[in-house]
Amino acid sequence: MNRRNFLATGLATSTIPFVKKFTSPKMDKVRLAFIGVGLRGRNHLSQVMFRDDVEVVALCDIDPDAIKRSLDIISKNGRKSPAIYGKSEKDYENMLKRDDIDGVVVSTPWEWHVPMSVASMKAGKYTAVEVSATVTLQESWDLVNASEESGSHCMILENVCYRRDVMSVLNMIRKGMFGEMLYAHCGYQHDLREVKFNDGKNAYGGGVEFGEKGFSEAKWRTQHSIDRNGDIYPTHGLGPVAHWLDINRGNKFNYLTSMATKARGLHKHIVDKGGEDHPNAKVKFKLGDIVTTSIQCENGENIVIIHDTNSPRPYSLGFRAQGTEGIWMDDNDSIYLQNVSPKAHVFEPFQKYQDAYDHPVWAKHAAAAEKAGHGGIDFFVIRAFLEAIKNQTAPPIDVYDAAAWSAISPLSELSIARGSSPVEVPDFTRGKWKTNKRIFGLNDDY
C-alpha cells in the first residue's frame, strides 16, 4: 500500500467493520455482588455507581474498614445499602447462596481468586476476576473446568486490553496495516518497591514493611517475591498482545522459555530506607529483579514479556507490535509503516494513526470513560462484564483467556527452575482454538 492510497482509504476509514451480536438487551438491570472491596474492589464499586442499570446487592470482605469505606461510597451516591458478609474467610460461600445475584466481582489477593471464582461459577453467577486470575497451573485448569461444568462464564478483568492506543493498534492489525504479524513485545515494568496510595488528599503506605505491617497490596503481594521466581504478573502486557495475535482463536501459545536476573532490588531498597539492622534486611528474596519470558506461537510469531517491579525505573508496559509491513513501539509512541511513513527507515509520531484508527468502542464511549481510573480503561473493562450479563452472552475476554494468560506465571517459574528449558503451554481450549472465532473488539459495544 502506498502513502497516497493509505491516506485516501486508511485515515478516512477510522473504524473496523463490526458485527452486532444482539438486537436488544435481555436484562434491564444487573444485580451485582463484590468479594473483596479493598483499593481495587472499591475502584470497581465506584465505577458502577455511575450506572443506573446496576444494583449492588451484597459486599463481602473480612476487613471492617474496607466495608465502611465501601458503604460510604454507596451512601454518597444515594444507593440502597447492600447486605454485608465478612464474618469469616469463607463467608463468601454464604453470600453466593443468594438468588438475587447476577454477577460477582472478585478483587482479592491472588491466592483467593480461583477458590472464589470457582464457587461463584458453581453457584450459577457470571464471574469477573481480577488479574492475575490464577497462581498455579492446576488453578488454570480448575477455572476452565468449573466454567465448562457449570455453564457459567468467567471474565478476567484485564483492563489494559482496553487501553486506547493498543486498541487502535488492534484495529490497524486487523486491517492489515502491519502486514503479517511476526513479533510482539510487552511486560509489566513498574517500580513497586514502595506500595503507596494517594486518594487525592492524603498519601498512604510506603516504606519497607510488608505482611501484617504492610499497607494494601504489601500485606500479601511481597510474599510472592520471597517464595517465587518467575513472571508473577504477566497479563497486563500479554492480554492485548494475545488479542493482536488471535490467541485461542486460530492461534495458540506453544511453549515458553524464561530466565531471571539475580535478586537485588528489594534487599537494597530495605537497606537504603531502613538500614542494615532492619528486620526485613534479613529476608531472602527469590524473585529475580528482571524476568524475561519468550513464547513461541502456533502460527510462527514470537512474544517477549518482561517482568520488572523491584528496580528503579519509570512505568512502562513496553508494547511493540511488528509485522512484515511495519512496527509500532509504545515507549517512544512511534510507528513506521513501509511505503506509508513519509521517510524511509524513520519513525514518525503515532498520534495521527491513533486518531484515525480509534477503535469504535472508544469512539463511542470516550466521554463516559473520562470518570474512570487508569486513563478510562477501568470503565471499559467493567462495562464489558456488565454488558455480557445484560445480554446473556459470553464476555469478550473469557475463561480460556484467563487460564492461558495467567498460566504464564507458573510455567515461567518451571522454566527458570529447569535452567531456562522450554516448557509446553497447555491448550486450555482442548482443541477449540482451531475453530473459535474472535470475540474481542468486534464492535462498538465491547
CSV table of C-alpha atoms in Angstrom, one decimal:
chain,number,residue,atom,x,y,z
A,1,MET,CA,0.0,0.0,0.0
A,2,ASN,CA,1.5,3.3,-1.0
A,3,ARG,CA,1.1,6.5,1.1
A,4,ARG,CA,-1.5,8.1,-1.2
A,5,ASN,CA,-3.7,5.1,-1.1
A,6,PHE,CA,-3.2,4.8,2.7
A,7,LEU,CA,-4.3,8.4,3.3
A,8,ALA,CA,-7.2,8.0,0.9
A,9,THR,CA,-8.6,4.8,2.3
A,10,GLY,CA,-6.9,4.3,5.7
A,11,LEU,CA,-7.2,7.6,7.5
A,12,ALA,CA,-10.6,8.3,6.1
A,13,THR,CA,-11.9,5.0,7.4
A,14,SER,CA,-11.4,5.1,11.2
A,15,THR,CA,-13.3,2.1,12.3
A,16,ILE,CA,-13.3,-1.7,11.6
A,17,PRO,CA,-16.4,-3.4,10.3
A,18,PHE,CA,-18.3,-4.7,13.3
A,19,VAL,CA,-20.9,-7.3,13.9
A,20,LYS,CA,-23.9,-6.7,16.1
A,21,LYS,CA,-24.4,-9.8,18.2
A,22,PHE,CA,-27.8,-8.9,19.6
A,23,THR,CA,-30.7,-6.6,18.9
A,24,SER,CA,-32.0,-5.8,22.4
A,25,PRO,CA,-30.9,-6.3,26.0
A,26,LYS,CA,-32.2,-9.3,27.8
A,27,MET,CA,-31.8,-7.8,31.2
A,28,ASP,CA,-32.6,-4.2,32.2
A,29,LYS,CA,-30.7,-4.2,35.4
A,30,VAL,CA,-27.7,-6.2,36.8
A,31,ARG,CA,-27.7,-7.3,40.4
A,32,LEU,CA,-24.0,-7.2,41.4
A,33,ALA,CA,-22.0,-8.5,44.4
A,34,PHE,CA,-18.4,-7.8,45.3
A,35,ILE,CA,-16.0,-10.2,47.0
A,36,GLY,CA,-13.1,-8.0,48.2
A,37,VAL,CA,-13.5,-4.3,48.5
A,38,GLY,CA,-10.0,-3.1,49.1
A,39,LEU,CA,-8.5,-0.5,46.9
A,40,ARG,CA,-9.1,-2.3,43.7
A,41,GLY,CA,-12.5,-3.6,44.6
A,42,ARG,CA,-13.6,0.0,45.5
A,43,ASN,CA,-12.3,1.2,42.2
A,44,HIS,CA,-14.8,-1.1,40.5
A,45,LEU,CA,-17.5,-0.3,43.1
A,46,SER,CA,-17.1,3.4,42.4
A,47,GLN,CA,-17.3,2.8,38.7
A,48,VAL,CA,-20.7,1.0,38.8
A,49,MET,CA,-22.1,4.0,40.8
A,50,PHE,CA,-22.2,5.9,37.5
A,51,ARG,CA,-24.6,3.3,36.1
A,52,ASP,CA,-28.3,3.3,36.7
A,53,ASP,CA,-28.6,-0.2,35.4
A,54,VAL,CA,-26.6,-1.8,38.3
A,55,GLU,CA,-27.8,-2.6,41.8
A,56,VAL,CA,-25.2,-3.6,44.3
A,57,VAL,CA,-26.9,-6.2,46.5
A,58,ALA,CA,-24.0,-7.6,48.6
A,59,LEU,CA,-20.5,-6.9,49.7
A,60,CYS,CA,-18.0,-9.4,51.2
A,61,ASP,CA,-14.8,-8.5,52.9
A,62,ILE,CA,-13.2,-9.5,56.3
A,63,ASP,CA,-11.7,-6.0,56.7
A,64,PRO,CA,-14.2,-3.8,58.6
A,65,ASP,CA,-12.5,-0.6,57.3
A,66,ALA,CA,-12.9,-1.7,53.7
A,67,ILE,CA,-16.6,-2.4,54.2
A,68,LYS,CA,-17.0,1.0,55.9
A,69,ARG,CA,-15.3,2.8,53.0
A,70,SER,CA,-17.4,0.9,50.5
A,71,LEU,CA,-20.7,1.8,52.3
A,72,ASP,CA,-19.6,5.4,52.3
A,73,ILE,CA,-19.2,5.3,48.5
A,74,ILE,CA,-22.7,3.7,48.2
A,75,SER,CA,-24.3,6.1,50.6
A,76,LYS,CA,-22.8,9.2,48.9
A,77,ASN,CA,-24.2,8.1,45.6
A,78,GLY,CA,-27.7,7.7,47.1
A,79,ARG,CA,-27.8,4.0,46.7
A,80,LYS,CA,-29.5,1.4,48.9
A,81,SER,CA,-27.2,-0.3,51.5
A,82,PRO,CA,-26.3,-3.8,50.4
A,83,ALA,CA,-26.1,-6.9,52.5
A,84,ILE,CA,-22.7,-7.4,54.2
A,85,TYR,CA,-20.7,-10.6,54.5
A,86,GLY,CA,-17.4,-11.0,56.3
A,87,LYS,CA,-17.7,-13.0,59.4
A,88,SER,CA,-15.0,-15.4,58.2
A,89,GLU,CA,-12.8,-16.0,55.2
A,90,LYS,CA,-15.4,-18.4,53.8
A,91,ASP,CA,-18.4,-16.2,54.3
A,92,TYR,CA,-18.4,-15.5,50.6
A,93,GLU,CA,-19.9,-19.0,50.3
A,94,ASN,CA,-23.0,-17.9,52.2
A,95,MET,CA,-23.3,-14.8,50.0
A,96,LEU,CA,-23.2,-16.9,46.9
A,97,LYS,CA,-26.3,-18.8,48.1
A,98,ARG,CA,-28.4,-15.8,47.4
A,99,ASP,CA,-30.7,-16.0,44.3
A,100,ASP,CA,-30.7,-12.2,43.7
A,101,ILE,CA,-27.1,-12.0,42.4
A,102,ASP,CA,-26.5,-12.0,38.6
A,103,GLY,CA,-22.8,-11.2,38.7
A,104,VAL,CA,-19.8,-11.3,41.1
A,105,VAL,CA,-16.7,-9.2,41.0
A,106,VAL,CA,-13.7,-10.9,42.7
A,107,SER,CA,-10.9,-8.4,43.8
A,108,THR,CA,-9.0,-10.2,46.5
A,109,PRO,CA,-5.4,-11.4,47.0
A,110,TRP,CA,-4.3,-13.7,44.2
A,111,GLU,CA,-4.4,-17.0,46.1
A,112,TRP,CA,-8.2,-16.4,46.7
A,113,HIS,CA,-9.1,-15.8,43.0
A,114,VAL,CA,-9.7,-19.3,41.9
A,115,PRO,CA,-11.5,-20.7,45.0
A,116,MET,CA,-13.9,-17.7,45.0
A,117,SER,CA,-14.3,-17.7,41.2
A,118,VAL,CA,-15.0,-21.4,41.1
A,119,ALA,CA,-17.5,-21.1,43.9
A,120,SER,CA,-19.2,-18.2,42.1
A,121,MET,CA,-19.5,-20.1,38.8
A,122,LYS,CA,-20.8,-23.2,40.5
A,123,ALA,CA,-23.5,-21.0,42.1
A,124,GLY,CA,-24.5,-20.0,38.6
A,125,LYS,CA,-23.2,-16.4,38.6
A,126,TYR,CA,-21.4,-14.5,36.0
A,127,THR,CA,-17.9,-14.0,37.5
A,128,ALA,CA,-15.3,-11.3,37.0
A,129,VAL,CA,-11.9,-11.9,38.5
A,130,GLU,CA,-9.0,-9.5,38.9
A,131,VAL,CA,-5.5,-10.2,37.5
A,132,SER,CA,-3.8,-12.5,37.6
A,133,ALA,CA,-6.6,-14.9,37.6
A,134,THR,CA,-4.6,-17.9,38.7
A,135,VAL,CA,-1.4,-18.7,40.5
A,136,THR,CA,-0.7,-22.3,39.7
A,137,LEU,CA,-1.2,-24.4,36.6
A,138,GLN,CA,-3.8,-26.5,38.2
A,139,GLU,CA,-5.8,-23.4,39.1
A,140,SER,CA,-6.0,-22.5,35.4
A,141,TRP,CA,-7.5,-25.9,34.7
A,142,ASP,CA,-9.8,-25.6,37.7
A,143,LEU,CA,-11.1,-22.3,36.3
A,144,VAL,CA,-11.8,-23.8,32.9
A,145,ASN,CA,-13.3,-27.0,34.3
A,146,ALA,CA,-15.6,-25.1,36.6
A,147,SER,CA,-16.8,-22.9,33.7
A,148,GLU,CA,-17.4,-25.8,31.4
A,149,GLU,CA,-19.1,-28.0,34.0
A,150,SER,CA,-21.4,-25.2,35.4
A,151,GLY,CA,-22.1,-23.4,32.1
A,152,SER,CA,-21.2,-20.2,33.9
A,153,HIS,CA,-18.9,-17.5,32.4
A,154,CYS,CA,-15.7,-16.1,33.9
A,155,MET,CA,-14.1,-12.9,32.7
A,156,ILE,CA,-10.6,-11.8,33.7
A,157,LEU,CA,-10.7,-8.1,34.3
A,158,GLU,CA,-7.6,-7.2,32.2
A,159,ASN,CA,-8.2,-3.5,31.8
A,160,VAL,CA,-5.1,-2.9,29.7
A,161,CYS,CA,-6.8,-4.7,26.8
A,162,TYR,CA,-8.9,-1.5,26.6
A,163,ARG,CA,-6.1,0.9,26.5
A,164,ARG,CA,-6.8,3.4,23.7
A,165,ASP,CA,-3.5,3.1,21.9
A,166,VAL,CA,-3.4,-0.7,22.0
A,167,MET,CA,-7.0,-0.9,20.7
A,168,SER,CA,-6.0,1.4,17.8
A,169,VAL,CA,-3.1,-0.9,17.1
A,170,LEU,CA,-5.5,-3.9,17.2
A,171,ASN,CA,-7.7,-2.1,14.7
A,172,MET,CA,-4.7,-1.5,12.4
A,173,ILE,CA,-3.5,-5.1,12.7
A,174,ARG,CA,-6.9,-6.4,11.7
A,175,LYS,CA,-7.0,-4.0,8.7
A,176,GLY,CA,-3.6,-5.5,7.6
A,177,MET,CA,-1.6,-2.3,8.2
A,178,PHE,CA,1.3,-4.2,9.7
A,179,GLY,CA,1.2,-6.9,7.1
A,180,GLU,CA,1.5,-10.4,8.6
A,181,MET,CA,2.3,-10.3,12.3
A,182,LEU,CA,5.7,-11.6,13.3
A,183,TYR,CA,6.6,-10.4,16.8
A,184,ALA,CA,5.2,-8.7,19.9
A,185,HIS,CA,6.9,-7.3,23.0
A,186,CYS,CA,5.3,-6.4,26.3
A,187,GLY,CA,5.6,-6.6,30.0
A,188,TYR,CA,5.0,-5.2,33.4
A,189,GLN,CA,7.7,-2.7,34.2
A,190,HIS,CA,6.6,-0.8,37.3
A,191,ASP,CA,8.6,0.2,40.4
A,192,LEU,CA,6.6,-1.4,43.2
A,193,ARG,CA,9.2,-1.3,45.9
A,194,GLU,CA,7.1,1.0,47.9
A,195,VAL,CA,3.4,0.3,47.8
A,196,LYS,CA,1.7,3.7,48.0
A,197,PHE,CA,-1.8,5.0,47.5
A,198,ASN,CA,-3.0,8.6,47.0
A,199,ASP,CA,-6.7,9.3,47.3
A,200,GLY,CA,-6.2,12.9,46.1
A,201,LYS,CA,-6.0,14.3,49.6
A,202,ASN,CA,-3.5,12.1,51.5
A,203,ALA,CA,-0.8,9.6,50.6
A,204,TYR,CA,-0.8,6.2,52.5
A,205,GLY,CA,1.7,3.5,52.8
A,206,GLY,CA,5.3,3.4,51.5
A,207,GLY,CA,8.4,2.4,53.4
A,208,VAL,CA,9.8,-1.1,53.6
A,209,GLU,CA,7.2,-3.0,55.5
A,210,PHE,CA,5.1,-5.9,54.2
A,211,GLY,CA,3.0,-8.7,55.6
A,212,GLU,CA,0.9,-7.7,58.7
A,213,LYS,CA,2.8,-4.4,59.0
A,214,GLY,CA,2.4,-3.6,55.3
A,215,PHE,CA,-0.1,-1.4,53.5
A,216,SER,CA,-2.6,-2.6,51.0
A,217,GLU,CA,-1.0,-5.0,48.5
A,218,ALA,CA,2.2,-5.1,50.5
A,219,LYS,CA,0.3,-7.2,53.1
A,220,TRP,CA,0.3,-10.1,50.6
A,221,ARG,CA,2.0,-9.3,47.3
A,222,THR,CA,5.6,-9.0,48.6
A,223,GLN,CA,5.4,-12.6,49.9
A,224,HIS,CA,5.3,-13.8,46.2
A,225,SER,CA,8.7,-12.1,45.8
A,226,ILE,CA,10.0,-14.2,48.6
A,227,ASP,CA,8.5,-17.5,47.5
A,228,ARG,CA,8.6,-17.4,43.7
A,229,ASN,CA,11.0,-16.8,40.8
A,230,GLY,CA,9.2,-16.2,37.5
A,231,ASP,CA,6.9,-13.7,35.8
A,232,ILE,CA,4.4,-13.4,38.6
A,233,TYR,CA,2.2,-10.7,36.8
A,234,PRO,CA,2.1,-11.2,33.0
A,235,THR,CA,-1.4,-10.3,31.9
A,236,HIS,CA,-1.2,-6.5,31.7
A,237,GLY,CA,1.1,-6.9,28.7
A,238,LEU,CA,0.1,-10.3,27.4
A,239,GLY,CA,-3.7,-9.6,27.3
A,240,PRO,CA,-3.5,-7.0,24.5
A,241,VAL,CA,-0.8,-9.0,22.6
A,242,ALA,CA,-3.0,-12.1,22.8
A,243,HIS,CA,-5.8,-10.2,21.0
A,244,TRP,CA,-3.3,-8.9,18.4
A,245,LEU,CA,-2.3,-12.5,17.6
A,246,ASP,CA,-5.7,-14.2,17.9
A,247,ILE,CA,-4.6,-16.5,20.7
A,248,ASN,CA,-7.2,-19.1,21.5
A,249,ARG,CA,-8.9,-18.1,18.2
A,250,GLY,CA,-7.0,-19.5,15.3
A,251,ASN,CA,-3.7,-19.4,17.2
A,252,LYS,CA,-2.2,-20.5,20.5
A,253,PHE,CA,0.8,-20.4,22.8
A,254,ASN,CA,3.0,-23.4,22.1
A,255,TYR,CA,5.9,-23.2,24.5
A,256,LEU,CA,8.0,-20.7,26.5
A,257,THR,CA,11.4,-20.2,28.0
A,258,SER,CA,12.2,-17.9,30.9
A,259,MET,CA,15.2,-16.5,32.7
A,260,ALA,CA,15.7,-14.3,35.6
A,261,THR,CA,18.4,-12.0,36.8
A,262,LYS,CA,19.7,-12.1,40.4
A,263,ALA,CA,17.5,-10.7,43.1
A,264,ARG,CA,18.9,-7.4,44.5
A,265,GLY,CA,16.3,-4.6,44.3
A,266,LEU,CA,14.1,-5.3,47.3
A,267,HIS,CA,17.0,-6.0,49.7
A,268,LYS,CA,18.8,-2.9,48.6
A,269,HIS,CA,15.6,-0.8,49.0
A,270,ILE,CA,15.2,-2.1,52.5
A,271,VAL,CA,18.8,-1.3,53.5
A,272,ASP,CA,18.6,2.1,51.8
A,273,LYS,CA,15.4,3.0,53.6
A,274,GLY,CA,15.5,1.1,56.9
A,275,GLY,CA,19.2,0.4,57.4
A,276,GLU,CA,21.1,-2.9,57.6
A,277,ASP,CA,19.7,-3.7,61.0
A,278,HIS,CA,16.1,-3.5,59.9
A,279,PRO,CA,14.4,-7.0,60.4
A,280,ASN,CA,13.4,-7.2,56.7
A,281,ALA,CA,17.0,-6.8,55.6
A,282,LYS,CA,17.5,-10.4,56.6
A,283,VAL,CA,14.7,-11.6,54.3
A,284,LYS,CA,15.9,-13.7,51.3
A,285,PHE,CA,14.0,-12.8,48.1
A,286,LYS,CA,13.7,-15.4,45.4
A,287,LEU,CA,12.2,-13.3,42.6
A,288,GLY,CA,14.8,-12.1,40.1
A,289,ASP,CA,14.7,-8.3,39.6
A,290,ILE,CA,14.1,-8.7,35.8
A,291,VAL,CA,12.4,-11.8,34.4
A,292,THR,CA,12.4,-12.3,30.6
A,293,THR,CA,9.9,-14.8,29.0
A,294,SER,CA,9.8,-15.8,25.4
A,295,ILE,CA,6.8,-17.5,23.9
A,296,GLN,CA,6.6,-19.4,20.6
A,297,CYS,CA,3.1,-19.3,19.0
A,298,GLU,CA,1.5,-21.9,16.8
A,299,ASN,CA,1.4,-19.6,13.8
A,300,GLY,CA,5.0,-18.7,14.0
A,301,GLU,CA,5.0,-15.4,16.0
A,302,ASN,CA,7.3,-14.8,19.0
A,303,ILE,CA,6.3,-12.9,22.1
A,304,VAL,CA,8.7,-11.5,24.7
A,305,ILE,CA,7.4,-10.5,28.1
A,306,ILE,CA,9.4,-8.6,30.8
A,307,HIS,CA,8.6,-8.5,34.5
A,308,ASP,CA,10.4,-5.8,36.4
A,309,THR,CA,8.9,-4.4,39.6
A,310,ASN,CA,11.8,-4.3,42.1
A,311,SER,CA,14.2,-1.9,40.4
A,312,PRO,CA,14.2,1.9,40.0
A,313,ARG,CA,12.5,2.7,36.6
A,314,PRO,CA,9.7,4.7,35.0
A,315,TYR,CA,6.5,2.8,34.4
A,316,SER,CA,6.1,1.1,31.0
A,317,LEU,CA,4.3,-1.9,29.6
A,318,GLY,CA,6.9,-1.9,26.8
A,319,PHE,CA,4.5,-2.7,24.0
A,320,ARG,CA,5.8,-3.4,20.5
A,321,ALA,CA,3.8,-4.7,17.5
A,322,GLN,CA,5.8,-5.8,14.5
A,323,GLY,CA,4.8,-7.3,11.2
A,324,THR,CA,6.0,-7.7,7.6
A,325,GLU,CA,4.9,-4.1,6.8
A,326,GLY,CA,5.8,-2.1,9.9
A,327,ILE,CA,6.3,-1.6,13.6
A,328,TRP,CA,4.7,0.3,16.5
A,329,MET,CA,6.5,1.0,19.7
A,330,ASP,CA,4.9,2.2,22.9
A,331,ASP,CA,7.8,3.7,24.8
A,332,ASN,CA,8.6,6.4,22.2
A,333,ASP,CA,5.0,6.4,20.9
A,334,SER,CA,6.2,5.9,17.3
A,335,ILE,CA,5.3,4.0,14.2
A,336,TYR,CA,6.9,3.1,10.9
A,337,LEU,CA,4.9,1.6,8.0
A,338,GLN,CA,6.7,0.6,4.9
A,339,ASN,CA,5.7,2.7,1.8
A,340,VAL,CA,3.3,4.7,4.1
A,341,SER,CA,5.5,6.6,6.5
A,342,PRO,CA,6.9,9.8,4.9
A,343,LYS,CA,10.6,9.0,5.3
A,344,ALA,CA,12.1,5.6,4.7
A,345,HIS,CA,13.5,3.9,7.8
A,346,VAL,CA,12.4,6.8,10.0
A,347,PHE,CA,9.9,6.5,12.8
A,348,GLU,CA,7.0,9.1,12.9
A,349,PRO,CA,4.7,10.0,15.8
A,350,PHE,CA,1.8,7.6,16.3
A,351,GLN,CA,-0.9,10.1,17.3
A,352,LYS,CA,-2.4,10.7,13.9
A,353,TYR,CA,-2.7,6.9,13.4
A,354,GLN,CA,-4.3,6.5,16.8
A,355,ASP,CA,-6.8,9.2,16.0
A,356,ALA,CA,-7.5,7.8,12.5
A,357,TYR,CA,-7.8,4.2,13.7
A,358,ASP,CA,-9.5,4.9,17.0
A,359,HIS,CA,-11.4,1.7,17.9
A,360,PRO,CA,-15.2,2.0,17.7
A,361,VAL,CA,-15.7,1.3,21.4
A,362,TRP,CA,-13.5,4.3,22.3
A,363,ALA,CA,-15.0,6.5,19.6
A,364,LYS,CA,-18.5,5.8,21.0
A,365,HIS,CA,-17.8,5.9,24.8
A,366,ALA,CA,-14.7,8.1,25.3
A,367,ALA,CA,-16.7,10.8,27.1
A,368,ALA,CA,-18.2,8.3,29.6
A,369,ALA,CA,-14.8,6.9,30.3
A,370,GLU,CA,-13.4,10.2,31.5
A,371,LYS,CA,-14.6,9.5,35.0
A,372,ALA,CA,-12.9,6.1,35.2
A,373,GLY,CA,-9.4,5.2,36.5
A,374,HIS,CA,-6.3,4.2,34.7
A,375,GLY,CA,-7.0,6.6,31.8
A,376,GLY,CA,-10.5,5.4,31.3
A,377,ILE,CA,-9.8,1.7,30.8
A,378,ASP,CA,-11.5,0.7,34.1
A,379,PHE,CA,-14.7,2.0,32.5
A,380,PHE,CA,-14.5,-0.3,29.5
A,381,VAL,CA,-13.5,-3.5,31.3
A,382,ILE,CA,-16.3,-3.4,33.9
A,383,ARG,CA,-18.7,-2.2,31.2
A,384,ALA,CA,-17.8,-5.3,29.1
A,385,PHE,CA,-18.6,-7.6,32.0
A,386,LEU,CA,-21.9,-5.9,32.7
A,387,GLU,CA,-23.0,-5.9,29.1
A,388,ALA,CA,-22.3,-9.6,28.8
A,389,ILE,CA,-24.5,-10.2,31.8
A,390,LYS,CA,-27.3,-8.0,30.4
A,391,ASN,CA,-27.2,-9.7,27.1
A,392,GLN,CA,-26.6,-13.2,28.5
A,393,THR,CA,-23.6,-13.7,26.2
A,394,ALA,CA,-20.0,-14.8,26.7
A,395,PRO,CA,-17.8,-12.0,27.9
A,396,PRO,CA,-15.3,-10.7,25.3
A,397,ILE,CA,-12.4,-11.8,27.5
A,398,ASP,CA,-13.3,-15.3,28.6
A,399,VAL,CA,-12.2,-18.1,30.9
A,400,TYR,CA,-9.8,-19.6,28.3
A,401,ASP,CA,-8.0,-16.2,28.1
A,402,ALA,CA,-7.9,-16.1,31.9
A,403,ALA,CA,-6.4,-19.6,32.1
A,404,ALA,CA,-3.8,-19.2,29.3
A,405,TRP,CA,-2.6,-15.7,30.1
A,406,SER,CA,-2.3,-16.4,33.9
A,407,ALA,CA,-0.6,-19.8,33.3
A,408,ILE,CA,2.5,-18.0,32.0
A,409,SER,CA,3.4,-17.3,35.7
A,410,PRO,CA,3.8,-20.9,36.9
A,411,LEU,CA,5.2,-22.0,33.6
A,412,SER,CA,7.9,-19.3,33.7
A,413,GLU,CA,8.8,-20.5,37.2
A,414,LEU,CA,9.1,-24.0,35.9
A,415,SER,CA,11.3,-23.0,33.0
A,416,ILE,CA,13.7,-21.0,35.3
A,417,ALA,CA,13.9,-23.8,37.8
A,418,ARG,CA,14.9,-26.1,34.9
A,419,GLY,CA,17.7,-23.9,33.7
A,420,SER,CA,15.5,-21.9,31.3
A,421,SER,CA,14.5,-25.0,29.4
A,422,PRO,CA,11.4,-24.9,27.1
A,423,VAL,CA,8.1,-25.6,28.8
A,424,GLU,CA,4.9,-26.5,26.9
A,425,VAL,CA,1.9,-24.2,27.3
A,426,PRO,CA,-1.3,-26.4,27.7
A,427,ASP,CA,-4.1,-25.9,25.3
A,428,PHE,CA,-6.9,-24.9,27.7
A,429,THR,CA,-9.4,-24.8,24.8
A,430,ARG,CA,-8.9,-28.6,24.2
A,431,GLY,CA,-8.5,-28.0,20.5
A,432,LYS,CA,-11.3,-25.5,20.1
A,433,TRP,CA,-8.7,-22.8,19.3
A,434,LYS,CA,-8.7,-24.2,15.7
A,435,THR,CA,-12.3,-23.1,15.1
A,436,ASN,CA,-13.0,-20.4,17.7
A,437,LYS,CA,-13.9,-17.0,16.3
A,438,ARG,CA,-12.8,-13.6,17.6
A,439,ILE,CA,-14.9,-12.2,20.3
A,440,PHE,CA,-13.0,-9.2,21.5
A,441,GLY,CA,-13.2,-5.8,19.9
A,442,LEU,CA,-15.6,-6.7,17.1
A,443,ASN,CA,-18.0,-3.8,17.6
A,444,ASP,CA,-18.7,-0.6,19.5
A,445,ASP,CA,-20.2,-2.4,22.4
A,446,TYR,CA,-17.2,-4.1,23.9
